mmCIF file of C-alpha atoms in Angstrom:
data_model
loop_
_atom_site.group_PDB
_atom_site.id
_atom_site.type_symbol
_atom_site.label_atom_id
_atom_site.label_comp_id
_atom_site.label_asym_id
_atom_site.label_seq_id
_atom_site.Cartn_x
_atom_site.Cartn_y
_atom_site.Cartn_z
ATOM 1 C CA MET A 23 116.274 138.144 46.464
ATOM 2 C CA GLY A 24 113.714 135.444 47.117
ATOM 3 C CA THR A 25 116.123 133.556 49.326
ATOM 4 C CA GLU A 26 116.908 136.704 51.405
ATOM 5 C CA HIS A 27 113.178 137.485 51.772
ATOM 6 C CA SER A 28 112.587 133.884 53.067
ATOM 7 C CA LYS A 29 115.383 134.233 55.587
ATOM 8 C CA ASN A 30 113.974 137.509 56.942
ATOM 9 C CA LYS A 31 110.532 136.003 57.177
ATOM 10 C CA GLU A 32 111.948 133.016 59.066
ATOM 11 C CA GLN A 33 113.815 135.244 61.497
ATOM 12 C CA ARG A 34 110.681 137.306 62.178
ATOM 13 C CA SER A 35 108.808 134.070 62.899
ATOM 14 C CA MET A 36 111.521 132.904 65.330
ATOM 15 C CA VAL A 37 111.321 136.224 67.157
ATOM 16 C CA PHE A 38 107.581 135.934 67.378
ATOM 17 C CA LEU A 39 107.864 132.401 68.810
ATOM 18 C CA ARG A 40 110.361 133.534 71.375
ATOM 19 C CA LYS A 41 108.045 136.333 72.541
ATOM 20 C CA GLY A 42 105.030 133.989 72.786
ATOM 21 C CA PRO A 43 103.671 132.487 76.006
ATOM 22 C CA LYS A 44 105.906 129.932 77.583
ATOM 23 C CA LEU A 45 104.615 126.353 77.440
ATOM 24 C CA PRO A 46 103.980 124.518 80.759
ATOM 25 C CA ALA A 47 106.886 122.263 81.717
ATOM 26 C CA TRP A 48 105.011 119.045 80.934
ATOM 27 C CA GLU A 49 103.812 120.207 77.524
ATOM 28 C CA ASP A 50 107.324 121.436 76.688
ATOM 29 C CA ALA A 51 108.745 118.064 77.650
ATOM 30 C CA LEU A 52 106.308 116.129 75.461
ATOM 31 C CA LEU A 53 106.712 118.462 72.471
ATOM 32 C CA SER A 54 110.462 118.054 72.634
ATOM 33 C CA GLY A 55 110.035 114.280 72.510
ATOM 34 C CA ARG A 56 111.159 113.657 76.128
ATOM 35 C CA GLU A 57 109.882 110.676 77.996
ATOM 36 C CA PRO A 58 107.058 111.781 80.467
ATOM 37 C CA LYS A 59 108.871 109.877 83.201
ATOM 38 C CA SER A 60 111.574 112.525 83.052
ATOM 39 C CA LEU A 61 109.141 114.797 84.865
ATOM 40 C CA LEU A 62 109.221 112.614 87.937
ATOM 41 C CA LYS A 63 111.362 113.629 90.897
ATOM 42 C CA ARG A 64 112.878 110.886 92.947
ATOM 43 C CA GLY A 65 113.275 112.062 96.514
ATOM 44 C CA LEU A 66 114.427 110.266 99.636
ATOM 45 C CA ARG A 67 110.906 109.136 100.514
ATOM 46 C CA TYR A 68 108.673 109.457 97.435
ATOM 47 C CA VAL A 69 108.654 109.520 93.674
ATOM 48 C CA SER A 70 106.750 112.742 93.077
ATOM 49 C CA LEU A 71 105.148 114.781 90.292
ATOM 50 C CA SER A 72 103.973 118.341 90.632
ATOM 51 C CA LEU A 73 101.704 120.024 88.087
ATOM 52 C CA ILE A 74 100.635 122.898 90.335
ATOM 53 C CA MET A 75 99.300 126.089 88.779
ATOM 54 C CA LYS A 76 99.557 124.993 85.168
ATOM 55 C CA GLY A 77 96.189 126.307 84.088
ATOM 56 C CA MET A 78 94.958 122.851 83.253
ATOM 57 C CA THR A 79 91.284 122.301 82.579
ATOM 58 C CA SER A 80 91.803 118.558 82.106
ATOM 59 C CA THR A 81 94.449 116.077 83.095
ATOM 60 C CA PRO A 82 97.054 115.041 80.499
ATOM 61 C CA ASP A 83 96.634 111.383 79.319
ATOM 62 C CA PHE A 84 100.277 110.523 79.905
ATOM 63 C CA LEU A 85 99.753 111.004 83.651
ATOM 64 C CA TRP A 86 97.884 107.686 84.084
ATOM 65 C CA GLY A 87 100.852 105.728 82.707
ATOM 66 C CA LEU A 88 103.223 106.950 85.440
ATOM 67 C CA HIS A 89 102.505 103.994 87.702
ATOM 68 C CA GLU A 90 105.523 104.583 89.965
ATOM 69 C CA VAL A 91 104.391 108.025 91.138
ATOM 70 C CA GLN A 92 103.725 108.131 94.898
ATOM 71 C CA LYS A 93 103.169 111.797 95.478
ATOM 72 C CA LEU A 94 101.007 113.776 93.026
ATOM 73 C CA ASN A 95 100.149 117.469 93.245
ATOM 74 C CA LEU A 96 97.449 118.768 90.812
ATOM 75 C CA SER A 97 96.409 121.679 93.004
ATOM 76 C CA CYS A 98 95.551 125.178 91.915
ATOM 77 C CA ASN A 99 94.396 124.386 88.368
ATOM 78 C CA GLN A 100 90.985 124.530 86.756
ATOM 79 C CA LEU A 101 90.175 120.837 86.685
ATOM 80 C CA VAL A 102 86.513 119.986 86.512
ATOM 81 C CA VAL A 103 86.809 116.199 86.332
ATOM 82 C CA ILE A 104 89.285 113.570 87.512
ATOM 83 C CA PRO A 105 88.861 110.528 85.266
ATOM 84 C CA PRO A 106 88.470 106.909 86.446
ATOM 85 C CA SER A 107 92.027 106.376 85.277
ATOM 86 C CA LEU A 108 93.144 107.782 88.627
ATOM 87 C CA GLY A 109 92.723 104.219 89.985
ATOM 88 C CA LYS A 110 95.726 103.090 87.948
ATOM 89 C CA LEU A 111 98.077 105.069 90.186
ATOM 90 C CA ASP A 112 97.782 102.503 92.944
ATOM 91 C CA ARG A 113 101.184 103.450 94.526
ATOM 92 C CA LEU A 114 99.968 106.919 95.458
ATOM 93 C CA VAL A 115 100.631 107.883 99.060
ATOM 94 C CA VAL A 116 99.931 111.644 98.808
ATOM 95 C CA LEU A 117 97.383 113.215 96.464
ATOM 96 C CA ASN A 118 96.642 116.963 96.331
ATOM 97 C CA LEU A 119 93.616 118.070 94.282
ATOM 98 C CA GLY A 120 93.000 121.236 96.174
ATOM 99 C CA GLY A 121 92.047 124.550 94.540
ATOM 100 C CA ASN A 122 90.237 123.172 91.445
ATOM 101 C CA CYS A 123 86.594 123.071 90.232
ATOM 102 C CA LEU A 124 85.820 119.442 90.999
ATOM 103 C CA LYS A 125 82.149 118.598 91.557
ATOM 104 C CA CYS A 126 82.791 114.903 92.306
ATOM 105 C CA LEU A 127 85.521 112.342 92.758
ATOM 106 C CA PRO A 128 85.632 109.109 90.744
ATOM 107 C CA LYS A 129 84.661 105.955 92.642
ATOM 108 C CA GLU A 130 87.951 104.479 91.408
ATOM 109 C CA ILE A 131 89.641 106.546 94.114
ATOM 110 C CA GLY A 132 88.944 103.504 96.315
ATOM 111 C CA LEU A 133 91.612 101.641 94.338
ATOM 112 C CA LEU A 134 94.361 103.794 95.892
ATOM 113 C CA ARG A 135 94.934 101.359 98.746
ATOM 114 C CA ASN A 136 98.293 102.978 99.773
ATOM 115 C CA LEU A 137 96.895 106.494 100.037
ATOM 116 C CA LYS A 138 97.718 108.212 103.334
ATOM 117 C CA VAL A 139 97.161 111.915 102.614
ATOM 118 C CA LEU A 140 94.373 113.401 100.489
ATOM 119 C CA PHE A 141 93.604 117.099 99.886
ATOM 120 C CA VAL A 142 90.433 118.014 98.024
ATOM 121 C CA ASN A 143 89.932 121.374 99.711
ATOM 122 C CA MET A 144 88.592 124.380 97.818
ATOM 123 C CA ASN A 145 86.535 122.622 95.208
ATOM 124 C CA CYS A 146 82.826 122.266 94.471
ATOM 125 C CA LEU A 147 82.079 118.860 95.960
ATOM 126 C CA LYS A 148 78.541 118.180 97.215
ATOM 127 C CA GLU A 149 79.227 114.596 98.236
ATOM 128 C CA VAL A 150 82.079 112.164 98.814
ATOM 129 C CA PRO A 151 82.109 108.684 97.196
ATOM 130 C CA ALA A 152 81.558 105.823 99.582
ATOM 131 C CA GLU A 153 84.505 104.051 97.898
ATOM 132 C CA LEU A 154 86.905 106.441 99.567
ATOM 133 C CA SER A 155 86.453 104.311 102.680
ATOM 134 C CA LEU A 156 88.391 101.576 100.935
ATOM 135 C CA CYS A 157 91.523 103.630 101.415
ATOM 136 C CA ARG A 158 92.080 102.059 104.788
ATOM 137 C CA LYS A 159 95.573 103.560 105.226
ATOM 138 C CA LEU A 160 94.264 107.141 104.952
ATOM 139 C CA GLU A 161 95.603 109.296 107.807
ATOM 140 C CA VAL A 162 94.986 112.871 106.661
ATOM 141 C CA LEU A 163 91.898 114.097 104.827
ATOM 142 C CA SER A 164 90.974 117.725 103.965
ATOM 143 C CA LEU A 165 87.592 118.351 102.403
ATOM 144 C CA SER A 166 87.363 121.999 103.570
ATOM 145 C CA HIS A 167 85.760 124.794 101.474
ATOM 146 C CA ASN A 168 83.325 122.630 99.564
ATOM 147 C CA CYS A 169 79.504 122.229 99.601
ATOM 148 C CA ILE A 170 79.249 118.942 101.534
ATOM 149 C CA SER A 171 76.409 118.353 103.981
ATOM 150 C CA GLN A 172 76.863 114.690 104.848
ATOM 151 C CA LEU A 173 79.375 111.804 104.737
ATOM 152 C CA PRO A 174 78.745 108.169 103.784
ATOM 153 C CA LEU A 175 78.375 105.779 106.691
ATOM 154 C CA SER A 176 81.139 103.658 105.245
ATOM 155 C CA PHE A 177 83.555 106.311 106.600
ATOM 156 C CA THR A 178 83.545 104.275 109.814
ATOM 157 C CA ASP A 179 86.063 102.015 108.057
ATOM 158 C CA LEU A 180 88.727 104.768 107.970
ATOM 159 C CA THR A 181 90.166 103.569 111.291
ATOM 160 C CA SER A 182 93.654 105.006 110.573
ATOM 161 C CA LEU A 183 92.369 108.570 110.056
ATOM 162 C CA ARG A 184 94.060 111.003 112.401
ATOM 163 C CA LYS A 185 93.357 114.422 110.899
ATOM 164 C CA LEU A 186 90.034 115.454 109.339
ATOM 165 C CA ASN A 187 89.217 118.976 108.054
ATOM 166 C CA LEU A 188 85.570 119.568 107.131
ATOM 167 C CA SER A 189 85.521 123.347 107.684
ATOM 168 C CA ASN A 190 83.591 125.693 105.487
ATOM 169 C CA ASN A 191 81.003 123.222 104.301
ATOM 170 C CA ARG A 192 77.258 122.807 104.953
ATOM 171 C CA PHE A 193 77.046 120.404 107.867
ATOM 172 C CA VAL A 194 74.072 120.950 110.147
ATOM 173 C CA GLN A 195 75.216 118.252 112.535
ATOM 174 C CA ILE A 196 78.440 116.263 113.035
ATOM 175 C CA PRO A 197 78.089 113.082 110.857
ATOM 176 C CA LEU A 198 77.590 109.989 112.998
ATOM 177 C CA CYS A 199 80.353 108.104 111.232
ATOM 178 C CA ILE A 200 82.926 110.560 112.670
ATOM 179 C CA PHE A 201 82.350 109.234 116.181
ATOM 180 C CA ALA A 202 83.681 105.849 115.152
ATOM 181 C CA LEU A 203 87.045 107.311 114.136
ATOM 182 C CA ARG A 204 88.800 106.667 117.386
ATOM 183 C CA SER A 205 92.273 107.581 116.043
ATOM 184 C CA LEU A 206 91.297 111.161 115.322
ATOM 185 C CA ASP A 207 93.517 113.693 117.072
ATOM 186 C CA PHE A 208 92.492 116.727 114.897
ATOM 187 C CA LEU A 209 88.900 117.589 113.884
ATOM 188 C CA HIS A 210 87.979 120.872 112.214
ATOM 189 C CA LEU A 211 84.329 121.673 111.664
ATOM 190 C CA GLY A 212 84.529 125.489 111.726
ATOM 191 C CA SER A 213 82.327 127.640 109.519
ATOM 192 C CA ASN A 214 79.425 125.185 109.025
ATOM 193 C CA LYS A 215 75.866 125.297 110.272
ATOM 194 C CA LEU A 216 76.167 123.206 113.444
ATOM 195 C CA GLU A 217 73.614 123.846 116.157
ATOM 196 C CA ASN A 218 74.909 121.353 118.678
ATOM 197 C CA ILE A 219 77.616 118.829 119.504
ATOM 198 C CA ALA A 220 76.305 115.329 120.175
ATOM 199 C CA GLU A 221 77.147 113.612 123.454
ATOM 200 C CA SER A 222 78.887 110.922 121.337
ATOM 201 C CA ILE A 223 81.873 113.319 120.953
ATOM 202 C CA GLN A 224 83.248 111.579 124.043
ATOM 203 C CA TYR A 225 84.144 108.522 121.955
ATOM 204 C CA LEU A 226 86.956 110.492 120.229
ATOM 205 C CA VAL A 227 89.262 109.662 123.109
ATOM 206 C CA ASN A 228 92.480 110.738 121.321
ATOM 207 C CA LEU A 229 91.220 114.154 120.137
ATOM 208 C CA GLN A 230 93.745 116.890 120.841
ATOM 209 C CA ILE A 231 92.476 119.671 118.585
ATOM 210 C CA PHE A 232 88.772 120.329 118.149
ATOM 211 C CA ILE A 233 87.651 123.385 116.202
ATOM 212 C CA VAL A 234 83.980 124.337 115.775
ATOM 213 C CA GLU A 235 84.237 128.108 115.523
ATOM 214 C CA ASN A 236 81.741 130.129 113.566
ATOM 215 C CA ASN A 237 78.682 127.878 113.890
ATOM 216 C CA ASN A 238 75.348 128.210 115.650
ATOM 217 C CA ILE A 239 76.203 126.082 118.721
ATOM 218 C CA ARG A 240 74.144 127.051 121.787
ATOM 219 C CA SER A 241 75.764 124.838 124.417
ATOM 220 C CA LEU A 242 78.570 122.347 124.978
ATOM 221 C CA PRO A 243 77.787 118.730 125.956
ATOM 222 C CA ARG A 244 78.999 117.511 129.348
ATOM 223 C CA SER A 245 80.608 114.515 127.612
ATOM 224 C CA LEU A 246 83.059 116.890 125.908
ATOM 225 C CA CYS A 247 84.699 117.402 129.283
ATOM 226 C CA TYR A 248 85.773 113.782 129.439
ATOM 227 C CA ILE A 249 88.166 113.989 126.442
ATOM 228 C CA SER A 250 91.260 114.441 128.636
ATOM 229 C CA SER A 251 93.589 114.658 125.614
ATOM 230 C CA LEU A 252 92.123 117.996 124.425
ATOM 231 C CA GLU A 253 94.751 120.696 124.111
ATOM 232 C CA LEU A 254 92.886 123.097 121.839
ATOM 233 C CA LEU A 255 89.152 123.734 121.954
ATOM 234 C CA ASN A 256 87.869 126.537 119.690
ATOM 235 C CA VAL A 257 84.213 127.521 120.044
ATOM 236 C CA ASP A 258 84.652 131.162 119.028
ATOM 237 C CA TYR A 259 81.788 132.881 117.230
ATOM 238 C CA ASN A 260 78.898 130.707 118.346
ATOM 239 C CA ALA A 261 75.742 131.242 120.434
ATOM 240 C CA ILE A 262 76.952 129.723 123.728
ATOM 241 C CA GLN A 263 75.431 131.183 126.905
ATOM 242 C CA THR A 264 76.561 128.708 129.594
ATOM 243 C CA LEU A 265 79.434 126.278 130.078
ATOM 244 C CA PRO A 266 79.285 122.758 131.548
ATOM 245 C CA ASP A 267 80.381 122.633 135.192
ATOM 246 C CA ASP A 268 82.830 119.812 134.406
ATOM 247 C CA LEU A 269 84.835 121.869 131.911
ATOM 248 C CA TYR A 270 87.612 122.136 134.519
ATOM 249 C CA LEU A 271 88.369 118.416 133.878
ATOM 250 C CA LEU A 272 90.071 119.418 130.638
ATOM 251 C CA ARG A 273 93.398 119.907 132.337
ATOM 252 C CA ARG A 274 95.434 120.071 129.123
ATOM 253 C CA LEU A 275 93.778 123.381 128.179
ATOM 254 C CA ARG A 276 96.442 125.695 129.550
ATOM 255 C CA ARG A 277 94.896 129.114 129.052
ATOM 256 C CA ILE A 278 92.188 131.276 127.532
ATOM 257 C CA ALA A 279 93.533 131.676 123.958
ATOM 258 C CA TRP A 280 93.029 134.628 121.635
ATOM 259 C CA ASN A 281 95.388 133.876 118.819
ATOM 260 C CA PRO A 282 93.875 131.250 116.442
ATOM 261 C CA MET A 283 97.187 129.387 116.331
ATOM 262 C CA ASP A 284 97.502 129.093 120.160
ATOM 263 C CA LYS A 285 96.488 126.030 122.098
ATOM 264 C CA GLY A 286 93.961 126.459 124.868
ATOM 265 C CA LEU A 287 90.318 127.428 125.151
ATOM 266 C CA HIS A 288 88.976 129.792 122.492
ATOM 267 C CA ILE A 289 85.610 131.145 123.658
ATOM 268 C CA ALA A 290 85.483 134.693 122.333
ATOM 269 C CA HIS A 291 82.429 136.231 120.657
ATOM 270 C CA ASN A 292 79.750 134.209 122.465
ATOM 271 C CA PRO A 293 76.774 135.664 124.365
ATOM 272 C CA LEU A 294 77.943 134.191 127.688
ATOM 273 C CA SER A 295 75.558 134.846 130.579
ATOM 274 C CA ARG A 296 76.833 136.772 133.578
ATOM 275 C CA PRO A 297 79.099 136.434 135.445
ATOM 276 C CA LEU A 298 80.910 134.299 132.833
ATOM 277 C CA PRO A 299 82.281 137.178 130.725
ATOM 278 C CA GLU A 300 84.076 138.672 133.766
ATOM 279 C CA VAL A 301 85.251 135.293 134.945
ATOM 280 C CA VAL A 302 86.704 134.451 131.461
ATOM 281 C CA GLU A 303 88.646 137.735 131.556
ATOM 282 C CA GLY A 304 90.346 136.513 134.667
ATOM 283 C CA GLY A 305 91.931 133.584 132.793
ATOM 284 C CA LEU A 306 91.456 129.861 132.684
ATOM 285 C CA ASP A 307 92.309 129.130 136.289
ATOM 286 C CA VAL A 308 89.753 131.627 137.479
ATOM 287 C CA LEU A 309 87.151 130.154 135.142
ATOM 288 C CA PHE A 310 87.879 126.555 136.165
ATOM 289 C CA ASN A 311 87.777 127.462 139.889
ATOM 290 C CA TYR A 312 84.434 129.179 139.361
ATOM 291 C CA LEU A 313 82.993 126.103 137.571
ATOM 292 C CA ARG A 314 84.373 123.727 140.204
ATOM 293 C CA ASP A 315 82.890 125.805 143.068
ATOM 294 C CA LYS A 316 79.582 126.084 141.198
ATOM 295 C CA LYS A 317 79.419 122.287 140.809
ATOM 296 C CA GLU A 318 80.203 121.714 144.501
ATOM 297 C CA HIS A 319 77.428 124.061 145.648
ATOM 298 C CA ASN A 320 74.813 122.581 143.364
#
């Protein structure tokens, strides 16, 4: 009788366990005695590890022993801190920390000398460590949707940086260090608090996409017209009343664009002075001809 009662109790416990919440893959692996390295995926290009959407509030200790990992995705969790141990993963090429609750990054991030892509978007950062500038191979950096208002001057050392997203932050002006990043071909500063664009923008000679929508910009600098590589210029939702006469020099802007994904000139929702609103409705060729004639008659 006692034996039968024990068996029934054990069966009920097994049923309860089966109905319980499923363990995250990495916890399940460790509890079953598997080697943490078994979580790594060896692709054609990178050795990668994804712990996306695992509900983690802290990083598992075993992570910092996986020295061969090159691509690490910790996005969409509830991480508040990334420990200094991050610096041990010195083979990292791609690191995604987006969609967490990070208030700062460890200075040891500067030890990731092979890092090329870094996403820290949608966090709670107020500043960026100067040591990030030691990642000289960095090509893509997204810091969007944070609380950042300035960048360290040492960012001038990120000479390989091609794409920089600083949208949805608290910048009042474009940080001076950005104008030294001559390799930039993509710069997004939308949804900040910018009131102007410095004449120094002309030094970004390789810029193809420049987005400053939803700011408080009142006018565009003449020097912007000398970036002949521009293919997309988005100044929607600003306070612009007039346009520089030399805007027609931006010959790679093919049209007045309305879809956010389209290349061209985005200039909707600005208090343009007359006759500019009617001219813009005629299309980019009409606008450029108007500006060219206006310059010739001045």
